[in-house]
Amino acid sequence: MRTFRSRTTVLAASGAAVLALSLTACGGSGTGVRSSGAAEETATVRLSAAQGSGNGGSAGSAGSKASSPVCTTGDVSVSAARHGGPPYTHIVLTAKNTSGRSCTMAGFPEIQFLESHRENVPPVAKSKPSAPVVLKAGAPAYALVKLSDGGAHEENEIVTDFSVTLQGGGGMTAVKAPGEGGIAVDPATWATGYWTYQLRNGADDF
């Protein structure tokens, strides 16, 4: 009888141990699955949040660009000044935002110096900036303009004022030429740079 009881006790103990191990394993698996689920859920939320942030950023940038209309002659005042020393072969156009809001200076100034030459002064491609020039209230934009190669030439003509048209439907404005005697221009060599935040070495060397 003792032998039988011992075997029964051993078997019962073994069964209890197996049952305990089974329950522990099940508990571990359940916890593992929940952890995995939480991790996957967290990863999904983070990814969605990241995607939402990315879309929001793009929308914000697009909205920012959309909220900056093209500058018009009612938004900016345009003036001209000599650039460098004599002989004066270049001038600098300055467009200052006086509107109290941001606006975008589109492309390059369309300049007409002479009534006898109705075509605009051609732009210099290397002067084009890589991004739109958005002017905050009170900020200026600049464009370098080549007048001639300098010196006295029969082709040069004296100009005391000229017209500047802002691209993108910005309108036209009259600009007074700098200097008491005006400026000498040569249709064979004149050229203009694009609007930019500041004159740049290389891009605005022409």
C-alpha positions as a printed Julia matrix, in Angstrom:
206×3 Matrix{Float64}:
  0.0     0.0     0.0
  2.83    2.34    0.76
  4.34    1.69   -2.64
  1.03    2.46   -4.34
  0.6     5.65   -2.35
  4.1     6.79   -3.24
  3.5     6.23   -6.93
  0.19    8.05   -6.7
  1.88   10.95   -4.95
  4.64   11.08   -7.56
  2.14   10.98  -10.4
  0.01   13.66   -8.78
  3.05   15.84   -8.25
  4.19   15.31  -11.81
  0.73   16.13  -13.14
  0.6    19.29  -11.05
  4.02   20.31  -12.3
  3.02   19.74  -15.91
 -0.2    21.66  -15.39
  1.68   24.51  -13.76
  4.15   24.6   -16.65
  1.3    24.59  -19.15
 -0.44   27.42  -17.39
  2.81   29.38  -17.15
  3.49   28.87  -20.84
 -0.02   29.97  -21.75
  0.3    32.99  -19.53
  3.61   33.87  -21.13
  2.2    33.5   -24.62
 -0.79   35.65  -23.75
  1.43   38.34  -22.33
  3.73   38.1   -25.34
  0.88   38.47  -27.78
 -0.45   41.49  -25.92
  2.98   43.06  -25.88
  3.41   42.38  -29.57
 -0.02   43.79  -30.26
  0.78   46.89  -28.25
  4.08   47.27  -30.08
  2.42   46.9   -33.45
 -0.28   49.35  -32.43
  2.32   51.81  -31.2
  4.32   51.42  -34.4
  1.19   51.96  -36.45
  0.28   55.07  -34.48
  3.79   56.46  -34.81
  3.85   55.77  -38.53
  0.45   57.37  -38.96
  1.58   60.33  -36.91
  4.73   60.62  -38.98
  2.75   60.4   -42.19
  0.29   62.92  -40.83
  3.14   65.25  -39.92
  4.66   64.85  -43.36
  1.4    65.58  -45.11
  0.77   68.45  -42.76
  4.22   69.86  -43.51
  3.67   69.63  -47.23
  0.26   71.17  -46.9
  1.73   73.87  -44.7
  4.43   74.65  -47.25
  1.94   74.67  -50.07
 -0.35   76.85  -48.0
  2.51   79.22  -47.25
  3.31   79.59  -50.94
 -0.36   79.96  -51.78
 -0.72   82.66  -49.11
  2.01   84.78  -50.73
  0.52   86.32  -53.87
  2.6    87.8   -56.65
  3.96   91.26  -55.83
  2.32   94.06  -57.78
  3.29   97.68  -58.29
  0.85   98.45  -55.49
  2.83   96.2   -53.12
  6.4    97.33  -53.87
  8.25  100.53  -54.7
 10.91  100.16  -57.4
 14.0   102.36  -57.57
 17.34  102.33  -59.4
 20.9   103.1   -58.24
 24.28  103.02  -59.9
 26.4    99.95  -59.26
 30.18  100.09  -59.11
 32.34  103.02  -60.17
 32.72  104.93  -63.42
 32.29  104.04  -66.15
 28.83  103.08  -64.94
 27.99   99.92  -66.81
 25.42   98.53  -64.34
 22.54   99.65  -62.16
 20.73   97.83  -59.36
 16.95   97.78  -59.18
 15.49   97.6   -55.68
 11.91   96.52  -55.08
 10.87   97.14  -51.47
  7.73   95.56  -50.1
  5.59   98.38  -48.7
  2.31   96.45  -48.58
  2.43   95.25  -44.99
  2.09   91.58  -46.07
  4.25   88.97  -47.79
  4.32   88.71  -51.58
  6.39   86.89  -54.2
  8.68   88.61  -56.71
  8.14   86.62  -59.87
 10.97   86.01  -62.35
 12.9    89.04  -63.56
 12.02   92.69  -64.19
 10.73   93.32  -67.71
 12.58   96.51  -68.58
 12.04   98.82  -71.52
 14.65  101.56  -71.76
 13.84  103.03  -75.16
 10.67  103.68  -77.12
 12.6   102.81  -80.26
 13.31   99.32  -78.86
 10.02   97.84  -77.74
 11.48   94.47  -76.75
 12.35   93.84  -73.12
 15.91   93.69  -71.85
 16.84   89.97  -72.01
 17.42   88.03  -68.77
 20.61   86.24  -67.75
 19.73   82.58  -67.11
 22.46   81.93  -64.51
 21.0    84.67  -62.32
 17.74   82.77  -61.75
 17.44   81.75  -58.07
 16.66   78.17  -57.14
 13.57   79.09  -55.1
 10.85   81.74  -55.29
 11.73   85.11  -53.77
  9.09   85.76  -51.1
  9.32   89.22  -49.55
  8.1    89.82  -46.05
  6.66   93.2   -45.22
  9.4    95.84  -45.49
 11.93   93.48  -47.14
 13.7    94.31  -50.44
 14.56   92.31  -53.55
 17.31   93.23  -56.0
 18.03   92.79  -59.69
 21.33   93.68  -61.35
 21.0    95.3   -64.78
 23.78   95.7   -67.33
 23.51   98.91  -69.34
 26.48   98.75  -71.69
 30.14   97.81  -71.93
 31.11  101.32  -70.85
 32.84  104.14  -72.66
 31.47  106.44  -75.33
 29.91  104.62  -78.27
 27.6   105.73  -81.04
 25.23  102.91  -80.08
 24.78  104.26  -76.55
 21.65  106.27  -75.85
 20.89  108.4   -72.8
 17.89  107.42  -70.7
 16.45  109.53  -67.89
 13.58  107.22  -66.98
 12.32  103.82  -68.05
  9.55  101.31  -67.38
  9.64   98.13  -65.3
  6.9    95.5   -65.52
  6.53   92.95  -62.75
  5.92   89.46  -64.07
  2.89   87.4   -63.14
  0.48   90.26  -63.75
  2.19   92.62  -61.29
  1.73   95.7   -63.46
  4.09   98.34  -64.82
  5.78  101.25  -63.07
  7.99  104.14  -64.21
 11.48  104.31  -62.7
 13.75  107.36  -62.64
 17.27  106.71  -63.89
 20.02  107.45  -61.35
 22.41  110.35  -61.84
 21.78  113.92  -62.98
 22.42  113.16  -66.62
 20.66  109.81  -66.72
 22.26  106.55  -67.85
 23.8   105.42  -71.14
 22.36  102.18  -72.51
 23.4    99.96  -75.42
 20.71   97.65  -76.88
 23.44   95.31  -78.18
 24.82   94.52  -74.71
 22.15   95.27  -72.12
 20.89   92.44  -69.89
 19.06   91.95  -66.6
 19.32   89.54  -63.72
 16.44   87.92  -61.84
 14.97   89.25  -58.64
 16.93   87.93  -55.67
 17.34   88.59  -51.96
 20.88   89.88  -52.46
 23.41   90.17  -55.26
 25.51   87.0   -55.48
 29.05   86.37  -56.66
 29.03   84.39  -59.86
 25.29   84.33  -60.45
 25.13   88.1   -60.76
 28.46   88.65  -62.48
 27.66   89.62  -66.06
